[in-house]
Short mmCIF file of C-alpha atoms in Angstrom, two decimals:
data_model
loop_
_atom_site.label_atom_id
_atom_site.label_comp_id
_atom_site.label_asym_id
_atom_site.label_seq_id
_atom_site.Cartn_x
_atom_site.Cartn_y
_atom_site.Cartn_z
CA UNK X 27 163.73 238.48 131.71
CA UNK X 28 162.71 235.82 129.42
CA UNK X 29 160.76 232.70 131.13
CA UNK X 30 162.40 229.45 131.18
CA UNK X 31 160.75 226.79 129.69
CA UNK X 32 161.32 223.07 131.42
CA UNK X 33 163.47 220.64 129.42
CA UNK X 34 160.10 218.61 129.65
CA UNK X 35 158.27 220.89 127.24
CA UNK X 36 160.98 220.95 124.95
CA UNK X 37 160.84 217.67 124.68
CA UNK X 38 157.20 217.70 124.49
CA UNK X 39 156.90 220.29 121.79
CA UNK X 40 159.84 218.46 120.12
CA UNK X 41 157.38 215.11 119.90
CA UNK X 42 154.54 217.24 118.61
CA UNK X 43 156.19 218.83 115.73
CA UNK X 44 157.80 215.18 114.28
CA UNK X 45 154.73 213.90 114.64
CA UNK X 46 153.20 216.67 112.54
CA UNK X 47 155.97 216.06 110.29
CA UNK X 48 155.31 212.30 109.88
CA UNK X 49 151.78 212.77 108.90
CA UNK X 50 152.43 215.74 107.02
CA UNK X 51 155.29 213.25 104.42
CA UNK X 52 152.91 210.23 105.01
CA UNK X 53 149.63 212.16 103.48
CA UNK X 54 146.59 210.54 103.29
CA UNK X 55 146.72 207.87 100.54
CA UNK X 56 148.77 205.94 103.44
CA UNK X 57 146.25 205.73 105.73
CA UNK X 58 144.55 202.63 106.53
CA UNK X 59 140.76 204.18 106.08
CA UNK X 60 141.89 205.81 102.50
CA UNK X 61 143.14 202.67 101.17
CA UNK X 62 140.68 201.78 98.43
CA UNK X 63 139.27 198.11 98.09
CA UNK X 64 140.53 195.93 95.17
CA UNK X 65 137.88 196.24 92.51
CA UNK X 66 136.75 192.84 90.77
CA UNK X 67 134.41 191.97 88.43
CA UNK X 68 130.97 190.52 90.99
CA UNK X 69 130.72 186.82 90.21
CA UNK X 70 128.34 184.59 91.84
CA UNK X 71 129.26 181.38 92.60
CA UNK X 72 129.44 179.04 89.30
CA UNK X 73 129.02 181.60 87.09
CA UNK X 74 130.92 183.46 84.57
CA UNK X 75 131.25 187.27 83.79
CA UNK X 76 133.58 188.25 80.51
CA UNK X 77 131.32 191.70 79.70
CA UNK X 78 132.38 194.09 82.89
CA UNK X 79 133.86 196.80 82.72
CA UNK X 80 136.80 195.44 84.42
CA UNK X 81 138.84 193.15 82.19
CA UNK X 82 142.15 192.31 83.66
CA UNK X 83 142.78 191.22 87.26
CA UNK X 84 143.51 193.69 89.95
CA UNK X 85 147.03 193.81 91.01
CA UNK X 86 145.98 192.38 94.62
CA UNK X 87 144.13 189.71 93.33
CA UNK X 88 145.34 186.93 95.59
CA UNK X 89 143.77 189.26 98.72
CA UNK X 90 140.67 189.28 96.76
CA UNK X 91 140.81 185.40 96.00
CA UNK X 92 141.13 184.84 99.86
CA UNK X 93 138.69 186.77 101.07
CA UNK X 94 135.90 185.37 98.53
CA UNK X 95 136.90 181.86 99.60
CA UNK X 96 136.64 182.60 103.67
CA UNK X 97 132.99 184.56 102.87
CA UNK X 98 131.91 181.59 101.28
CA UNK X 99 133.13 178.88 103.86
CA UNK X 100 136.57 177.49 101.67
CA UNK X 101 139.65 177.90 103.10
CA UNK X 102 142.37 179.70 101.44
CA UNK X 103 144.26 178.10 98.54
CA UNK X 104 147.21 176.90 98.94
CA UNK X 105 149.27 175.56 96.35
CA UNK X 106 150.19 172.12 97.47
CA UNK X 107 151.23 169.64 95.04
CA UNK X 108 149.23 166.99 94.32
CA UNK X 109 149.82 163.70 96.25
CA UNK X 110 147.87 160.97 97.89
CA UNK X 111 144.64 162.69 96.94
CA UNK X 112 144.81 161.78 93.58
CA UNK X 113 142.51 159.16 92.40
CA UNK X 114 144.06 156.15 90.74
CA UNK X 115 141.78 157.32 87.11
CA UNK X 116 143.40 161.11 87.92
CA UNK X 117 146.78 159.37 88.22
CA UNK X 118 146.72 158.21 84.73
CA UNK X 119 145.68 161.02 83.34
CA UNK X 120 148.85 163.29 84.48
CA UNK X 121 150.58 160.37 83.40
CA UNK X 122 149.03 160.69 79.98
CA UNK X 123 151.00 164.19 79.77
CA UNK X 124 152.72 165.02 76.61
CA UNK X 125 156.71 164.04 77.50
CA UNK X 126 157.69 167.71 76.22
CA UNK X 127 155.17 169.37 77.81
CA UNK X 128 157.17 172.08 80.33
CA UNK X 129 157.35 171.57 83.98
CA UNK X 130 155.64 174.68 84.71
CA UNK X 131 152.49 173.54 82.35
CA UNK X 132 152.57 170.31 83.59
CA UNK X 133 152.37 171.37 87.43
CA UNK X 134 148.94 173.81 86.36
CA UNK X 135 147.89 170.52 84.04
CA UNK X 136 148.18 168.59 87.43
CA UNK X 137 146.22 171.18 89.37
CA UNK X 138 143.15 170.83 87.03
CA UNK X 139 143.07 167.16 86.85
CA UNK X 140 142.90 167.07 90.68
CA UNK X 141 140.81 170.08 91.19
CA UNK X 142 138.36 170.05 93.75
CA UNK X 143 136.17 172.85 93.44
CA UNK X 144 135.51 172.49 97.52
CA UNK X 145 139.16 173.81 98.11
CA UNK X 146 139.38 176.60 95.76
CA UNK X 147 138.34 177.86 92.61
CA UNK X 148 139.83 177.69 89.01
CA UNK X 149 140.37 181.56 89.66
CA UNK X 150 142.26 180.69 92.58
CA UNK X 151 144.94 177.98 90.77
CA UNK X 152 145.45 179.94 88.07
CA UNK X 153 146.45 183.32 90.08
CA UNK X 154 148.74 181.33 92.11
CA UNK X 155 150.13 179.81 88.97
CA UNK X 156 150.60 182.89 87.29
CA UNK X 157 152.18 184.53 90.82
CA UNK X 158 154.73 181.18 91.72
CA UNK X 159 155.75 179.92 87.99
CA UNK X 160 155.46 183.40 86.11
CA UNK X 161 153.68 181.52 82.44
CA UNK X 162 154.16 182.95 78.94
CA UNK X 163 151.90 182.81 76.04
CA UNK X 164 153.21 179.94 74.85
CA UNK X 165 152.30 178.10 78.15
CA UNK X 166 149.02 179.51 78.32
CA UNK X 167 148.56 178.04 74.58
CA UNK X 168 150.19 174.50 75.60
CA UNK X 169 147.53 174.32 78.41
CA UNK X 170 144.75 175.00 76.75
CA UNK X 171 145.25 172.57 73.75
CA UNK X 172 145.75 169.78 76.05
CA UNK X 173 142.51 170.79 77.82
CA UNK X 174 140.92 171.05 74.71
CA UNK X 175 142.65 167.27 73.58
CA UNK X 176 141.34 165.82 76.43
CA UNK X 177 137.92 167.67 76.03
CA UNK X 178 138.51 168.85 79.37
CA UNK X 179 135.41 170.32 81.26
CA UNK X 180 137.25 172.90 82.82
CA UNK X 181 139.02 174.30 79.34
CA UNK X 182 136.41 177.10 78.42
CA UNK X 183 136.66 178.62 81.97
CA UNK X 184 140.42 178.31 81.66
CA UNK X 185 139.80 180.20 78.23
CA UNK X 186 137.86 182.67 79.91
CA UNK X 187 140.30 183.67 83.02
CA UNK X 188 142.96 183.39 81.13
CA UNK X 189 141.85 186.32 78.63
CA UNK X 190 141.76 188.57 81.93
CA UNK X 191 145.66 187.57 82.82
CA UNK X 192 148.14 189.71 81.73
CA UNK X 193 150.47 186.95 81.09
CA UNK X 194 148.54 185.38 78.42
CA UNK X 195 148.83 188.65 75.79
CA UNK X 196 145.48 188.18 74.21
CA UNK X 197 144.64 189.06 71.39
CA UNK X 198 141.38 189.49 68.80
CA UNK X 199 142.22 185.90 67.73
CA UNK X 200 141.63 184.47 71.23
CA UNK X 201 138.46 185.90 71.63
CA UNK X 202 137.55 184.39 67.60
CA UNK X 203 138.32 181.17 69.39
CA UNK X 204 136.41 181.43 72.64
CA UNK X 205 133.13 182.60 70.56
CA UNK X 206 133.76 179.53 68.00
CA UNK X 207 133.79 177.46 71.25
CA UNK X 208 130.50 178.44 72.67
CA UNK X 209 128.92 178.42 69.10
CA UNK X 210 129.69 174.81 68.83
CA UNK X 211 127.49 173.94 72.41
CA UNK X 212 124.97 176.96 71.82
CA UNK X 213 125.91 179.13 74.39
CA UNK X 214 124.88 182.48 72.38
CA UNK X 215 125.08 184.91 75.68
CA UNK X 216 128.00 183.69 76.63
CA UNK X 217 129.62 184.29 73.24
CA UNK X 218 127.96 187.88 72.67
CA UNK X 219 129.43 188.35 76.61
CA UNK X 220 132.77 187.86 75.00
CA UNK X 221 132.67 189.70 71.90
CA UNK X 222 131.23 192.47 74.11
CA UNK X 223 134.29 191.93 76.30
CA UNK X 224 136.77 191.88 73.57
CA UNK X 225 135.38 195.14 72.30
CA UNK X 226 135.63 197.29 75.52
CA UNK X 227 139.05 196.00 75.90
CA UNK X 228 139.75 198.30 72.90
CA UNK X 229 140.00 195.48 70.23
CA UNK X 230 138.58 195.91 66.68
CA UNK X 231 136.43 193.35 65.60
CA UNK X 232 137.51 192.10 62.02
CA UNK X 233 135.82 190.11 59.18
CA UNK X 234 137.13 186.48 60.79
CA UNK X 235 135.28 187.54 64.03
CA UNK X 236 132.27 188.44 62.55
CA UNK X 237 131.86 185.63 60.44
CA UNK X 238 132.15 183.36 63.29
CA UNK X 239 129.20 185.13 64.83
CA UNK X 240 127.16 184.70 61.31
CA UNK X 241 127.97 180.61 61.42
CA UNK X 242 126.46 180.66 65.38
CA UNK X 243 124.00 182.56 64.83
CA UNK X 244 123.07 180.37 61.52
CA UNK X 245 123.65 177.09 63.21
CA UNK X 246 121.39 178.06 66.23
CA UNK X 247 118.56 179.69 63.82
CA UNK X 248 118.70 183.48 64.67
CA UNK X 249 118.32 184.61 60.74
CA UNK X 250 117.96 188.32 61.63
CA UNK X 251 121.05 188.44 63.69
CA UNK X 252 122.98 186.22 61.50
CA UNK X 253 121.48 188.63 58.69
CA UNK X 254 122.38 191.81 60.54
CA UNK X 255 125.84 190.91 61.74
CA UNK X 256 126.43 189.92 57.59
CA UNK X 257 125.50 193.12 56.71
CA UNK X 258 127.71 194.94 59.49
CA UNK X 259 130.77 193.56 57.79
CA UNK X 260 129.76 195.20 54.52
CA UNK X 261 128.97 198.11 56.32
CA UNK X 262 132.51 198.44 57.93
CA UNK X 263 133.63 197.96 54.72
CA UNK X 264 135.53 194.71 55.64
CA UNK X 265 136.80 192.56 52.80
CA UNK X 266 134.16 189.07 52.18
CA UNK X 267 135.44 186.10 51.76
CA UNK X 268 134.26 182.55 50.79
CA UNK X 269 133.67 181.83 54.42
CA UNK X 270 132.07 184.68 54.68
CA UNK X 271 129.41 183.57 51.88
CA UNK X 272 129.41 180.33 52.83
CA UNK X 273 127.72 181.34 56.30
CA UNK X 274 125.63 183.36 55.09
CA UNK X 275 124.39 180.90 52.62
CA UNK X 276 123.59 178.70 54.65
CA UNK X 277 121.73 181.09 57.22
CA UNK X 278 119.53 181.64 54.08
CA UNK X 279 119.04 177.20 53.34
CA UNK X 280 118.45 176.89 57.39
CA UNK X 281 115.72 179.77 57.22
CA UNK X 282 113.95 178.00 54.44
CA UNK X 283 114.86 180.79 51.97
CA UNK X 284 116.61 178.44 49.16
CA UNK X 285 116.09 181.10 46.63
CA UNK X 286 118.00 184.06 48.05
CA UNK X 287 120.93 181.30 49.17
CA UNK X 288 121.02 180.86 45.00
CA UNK X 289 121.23 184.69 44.46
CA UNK X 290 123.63 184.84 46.92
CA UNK X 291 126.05 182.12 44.81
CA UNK X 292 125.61 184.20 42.03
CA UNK X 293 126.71 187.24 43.57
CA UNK X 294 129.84 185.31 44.62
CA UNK X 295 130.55 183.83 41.12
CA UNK X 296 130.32 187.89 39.96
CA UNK X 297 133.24 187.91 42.33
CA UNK X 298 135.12 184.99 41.75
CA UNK X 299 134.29 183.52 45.06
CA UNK X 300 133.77 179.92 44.94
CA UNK X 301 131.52 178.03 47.81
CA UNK X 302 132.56 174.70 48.78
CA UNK X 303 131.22 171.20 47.59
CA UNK X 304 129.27 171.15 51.33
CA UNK X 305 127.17 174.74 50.55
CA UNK X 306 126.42 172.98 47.11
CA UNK X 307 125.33 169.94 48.13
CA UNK X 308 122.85 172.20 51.39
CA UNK X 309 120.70 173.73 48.82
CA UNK X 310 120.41 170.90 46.39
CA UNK X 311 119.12 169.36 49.24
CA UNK X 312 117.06 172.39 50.28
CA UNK X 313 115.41 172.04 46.67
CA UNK X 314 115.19 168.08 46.53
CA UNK X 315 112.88 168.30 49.86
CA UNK X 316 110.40 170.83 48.78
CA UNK X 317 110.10 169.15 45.29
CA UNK X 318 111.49 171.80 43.57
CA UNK X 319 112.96 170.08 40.44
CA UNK X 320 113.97 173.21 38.26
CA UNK X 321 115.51 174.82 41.66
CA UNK X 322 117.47 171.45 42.10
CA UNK X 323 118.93 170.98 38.12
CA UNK X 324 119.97 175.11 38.40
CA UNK X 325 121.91 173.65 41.46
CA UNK X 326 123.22 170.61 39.93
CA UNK X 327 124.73 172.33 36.72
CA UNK X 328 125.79 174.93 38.70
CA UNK X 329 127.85 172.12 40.62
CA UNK X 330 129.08 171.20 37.91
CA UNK X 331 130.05 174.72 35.89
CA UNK X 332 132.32 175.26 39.90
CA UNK X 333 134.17 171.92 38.53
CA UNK X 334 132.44 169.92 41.11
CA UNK X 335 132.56 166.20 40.15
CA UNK X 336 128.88 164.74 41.16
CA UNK X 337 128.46 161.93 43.58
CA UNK X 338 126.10 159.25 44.11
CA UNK X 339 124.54 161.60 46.85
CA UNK X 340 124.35 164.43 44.79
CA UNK X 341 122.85 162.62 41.77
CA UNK X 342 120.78 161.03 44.11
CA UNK X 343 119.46 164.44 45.45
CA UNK X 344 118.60 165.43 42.32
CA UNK X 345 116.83 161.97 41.72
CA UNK X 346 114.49 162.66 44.80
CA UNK X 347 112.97 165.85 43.49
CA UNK X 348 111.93 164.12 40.11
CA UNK X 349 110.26 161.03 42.31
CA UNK X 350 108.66 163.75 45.07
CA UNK X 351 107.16 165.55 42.66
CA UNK X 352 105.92 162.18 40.25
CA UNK X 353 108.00 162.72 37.44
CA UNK X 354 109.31 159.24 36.88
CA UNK X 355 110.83 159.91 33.02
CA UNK X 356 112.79 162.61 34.33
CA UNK X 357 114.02 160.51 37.38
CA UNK X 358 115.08 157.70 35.06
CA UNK X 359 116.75 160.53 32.70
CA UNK X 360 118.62 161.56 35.45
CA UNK X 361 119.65 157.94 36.99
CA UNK X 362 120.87 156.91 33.28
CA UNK X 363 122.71 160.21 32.95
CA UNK X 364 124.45 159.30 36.52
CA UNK X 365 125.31 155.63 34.88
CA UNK X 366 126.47 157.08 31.54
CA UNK X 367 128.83 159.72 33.13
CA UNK X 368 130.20 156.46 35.11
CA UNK X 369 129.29 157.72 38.59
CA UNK X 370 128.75 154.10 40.73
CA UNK X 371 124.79 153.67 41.46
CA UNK X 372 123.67 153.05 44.95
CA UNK X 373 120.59 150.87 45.78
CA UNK X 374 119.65 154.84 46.98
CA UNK X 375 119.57 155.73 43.68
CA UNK X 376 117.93 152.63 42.65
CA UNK X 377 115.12 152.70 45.29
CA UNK X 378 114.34 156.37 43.98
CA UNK X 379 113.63 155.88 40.45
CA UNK X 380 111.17 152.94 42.33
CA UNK X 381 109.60 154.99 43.98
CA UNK X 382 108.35 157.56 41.03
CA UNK X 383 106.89 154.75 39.29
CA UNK X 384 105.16 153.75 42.23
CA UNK X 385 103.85 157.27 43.15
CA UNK X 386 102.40 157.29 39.66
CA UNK X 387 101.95 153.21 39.74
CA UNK X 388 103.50 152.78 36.50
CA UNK X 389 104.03 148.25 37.13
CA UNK X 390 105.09 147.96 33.58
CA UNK X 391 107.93 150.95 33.26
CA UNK X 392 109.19 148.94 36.59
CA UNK X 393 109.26 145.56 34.63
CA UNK X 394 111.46 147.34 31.99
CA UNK X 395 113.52 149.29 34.33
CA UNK X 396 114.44 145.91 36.48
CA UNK X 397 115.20 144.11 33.55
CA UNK X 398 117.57 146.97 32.01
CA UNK X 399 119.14 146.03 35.78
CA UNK X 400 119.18 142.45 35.12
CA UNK X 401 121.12 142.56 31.62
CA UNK X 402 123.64 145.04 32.95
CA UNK X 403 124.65 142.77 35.68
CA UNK X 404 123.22 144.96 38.78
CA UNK X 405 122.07 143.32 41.95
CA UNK X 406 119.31 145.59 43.76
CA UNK X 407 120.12 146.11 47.49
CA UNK X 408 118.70 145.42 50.60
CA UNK X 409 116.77 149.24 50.92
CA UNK X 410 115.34 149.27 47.09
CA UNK X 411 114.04 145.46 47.35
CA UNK X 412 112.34 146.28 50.33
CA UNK X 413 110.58 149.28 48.73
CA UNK X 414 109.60 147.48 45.49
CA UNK X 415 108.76 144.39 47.41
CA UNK X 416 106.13 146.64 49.67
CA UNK X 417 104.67 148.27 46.41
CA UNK X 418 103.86 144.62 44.98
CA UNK X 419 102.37 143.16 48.45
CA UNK X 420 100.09 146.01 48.59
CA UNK X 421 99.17 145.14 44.75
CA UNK X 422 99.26 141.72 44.99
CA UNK X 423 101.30 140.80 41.88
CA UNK X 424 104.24 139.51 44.02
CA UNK X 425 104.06 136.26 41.64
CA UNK X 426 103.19 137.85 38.86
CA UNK X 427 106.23 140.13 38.69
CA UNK X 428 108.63 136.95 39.56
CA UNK X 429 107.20 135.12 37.08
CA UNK X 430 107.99 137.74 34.46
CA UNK X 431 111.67 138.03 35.92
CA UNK X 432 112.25 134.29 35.54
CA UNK X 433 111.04 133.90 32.19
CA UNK X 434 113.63 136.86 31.31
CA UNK X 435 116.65 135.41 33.02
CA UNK X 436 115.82 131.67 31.36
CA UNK X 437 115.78 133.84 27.89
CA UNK X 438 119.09 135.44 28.33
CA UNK X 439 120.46 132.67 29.60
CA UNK X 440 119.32 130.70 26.12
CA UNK X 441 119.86 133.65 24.02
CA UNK X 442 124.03 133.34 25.49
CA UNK X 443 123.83 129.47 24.90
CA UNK X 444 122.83 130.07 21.21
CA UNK X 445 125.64 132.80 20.84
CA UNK X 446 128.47 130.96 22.45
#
């Protein structure tokens, strides 16, 4: 005869075998140990990380953002409006706001005007603005031309973050921007960061892109890099443009290295690619300041074969490598051609063609050139009577050379009696 088992055991067993059962459905990804911690990009404090291999924000990001700010001594963010705190100066500024700016922008464009970087972070507004007003693009882009407007401190770091959000679709374009942006104030690592960024995100870099990286790396005198990231885009077979050209160009004039600038405007007349006026105008100057004169009329015909009218700058460039190098005849060719093609003179222009005849101390060609001045009705300015006045002190023939002036002015002035 079979035992009996007590109603207690049952009930006992019973428990055991649910329990087994729960677990069992559960499985281990439920478990409190197994649950793995939020990964984020490390960021010290005040710093900025775009190159990790992490590029968008974890899903629990708001845990993350409160348990950075109770490690490091902030309490957690809370997004209160702003109110009394505002300063009477911050208080003009919201109400500065563009009229059809959204409410949702406006509230974020509130919370950066007030920030307090004691309370919270920028990470920590803008991942409660993304979780409470839900942005689009198009916010994003309203925010961040305001920022930009008001030349905002805060607007590259909003830049940054808001590449990471999910919300804010980026694109190749955005990360152009953000490298234009820290070309203008130098900030080379923090633009390679982002084109680094931008890349392991799966974007292609295109010719727009890599041009932008030529210009910074131009602007900030890094000729090899600008050099090498030039040739990349010929490598990858993308199409050059005059932009392109133009940076490169220019790398070449800010290296000191006039003459392969020229061969590369050659290469883009081949091509039908015209530079601007500005590239033009770099390496006449380029030429003018090392005195090379044949370097500097290639330049200025070349100006104007692109159609190029020439100003009094340009003439006056070209002026400046006759006088540097003491070919006054050539100068005064040059300034007559400037009059005759009825380009305006400036007292620039003037004091230029002075001072060829004084490197070669030519007094009497000076006579003749002032009085082809005087009988063509043109005043000398302030910066060319200065110059000419210095040249005659140091020669002592101040009185001399007024003296010869006055005696031609009361002779024209008889010669017109006679006539009239």
């Amino acid at each position: 005869m079979a035992a009996t088992v007590p109603s207690s055991s049952l009930s006992l067993v019973s428990n055991l075998h649910l329990q087994r059962w729960r677990l069992t459905s559960i499985g281990p990804r439920h478990s409190p140990a197994s649950i793995p911690a939020p990964v984020r990009p490390h960021r010290n404090k005040g710093t900025r990380c775009l190159a990790t291999p992490l590029l968008s924000w974890p899903a629990c990001g708001e845990n993350v953002a409160e348990a950075e700010n109770l490690q490091e001594g902030r309490p957690s963010f809370k997004w209160v409006e702003v109110g009394r705190r505002a300063t009477e100066e911050q208080r003009i500024a919201i109400s500065n706001l563009p009229s059809k700016m959204t409410k949702r922008c406006k509230a974020l464009m509130r919370q950066i005007i007030c920030f307090d970087p004691q309370r919270a972070t920028l990470s920590d507004v803008l991942a409660d603005w993304v979780r409470i007003m839900k942005p689009s693009r198009a916010n994003w882009l309203a925010v961040l031309k305001e920022l930009k407007k008001l030349n905002h401190p805060a607007h590259l770091e909003v830049a940054e973050l808001a590449l990471l959000e999910e919300s804010f679709e980026a694109n190749v374009r955005d990360y152009t921007k953000l490298i234009h942006w820290y070309g203008k104030q130098n900030r080379l690592q923090d633009a390679e960061n982002a084109l680094l960024a931008m890349k392991q995100r799966g974007f292609i870099c295109d010719q727009v892109t890599l041009t932008t990286m030529v210009d910074m790396y131009s602007k900030a005198g890094h000729f090899e890099l600008a050099n090498k990231t030039f040739e990349e885009i010929k490598l990858v077979g993308l199409p050059l443009d005059k932009r392109s050209y133009g940076s490169m160009v220019m790398a070449y004039i800010r290296a000191g290295m006039p003459e392969q600038a020229e061969i590369l405007l050659r290469e883009m007349d081949e091509l039908e690619i015209f530079a601007g006026s500005e590239v033009y105008k770099a390496l006449l100057r380029a030429y003018s300041m090392i005195g090379n004169t044949e370097g500097a009329q290639r330049v200025f015909d070349a100006i104007q074969f692109a159609g190029i009218i020439p100003d009094p700058r340009l003439c006056g460039l070209l002026i400046n490598a006759y006088a540097t190098t003491g070919q006054s005849d050539k100068a005064l060719v040059a300034f007559e051609n400037m009059r005759k093609a009825g380009i305006d003179h400036s007292d620039k222009c003037v004091a230029l063609v002075l001072h060829s005849y004084e490197r070669e101390n030519k007094i009497n060609k000076v006579l003749n050139f002032l009085i082809d001045l005087e009988r063509d009705g043109i005043v000398i300015g302030k910066e060319a009577s200065e110059r000419l006045a210095g040249w005659l002190c140091r020669l002592g023939v101040v009185e001399q050379v007024e003296l010869v002036l006055r005696e031609y002015a009361a002779k024209e002035t008889n010669h017109g009696l006679c006539t009239s």
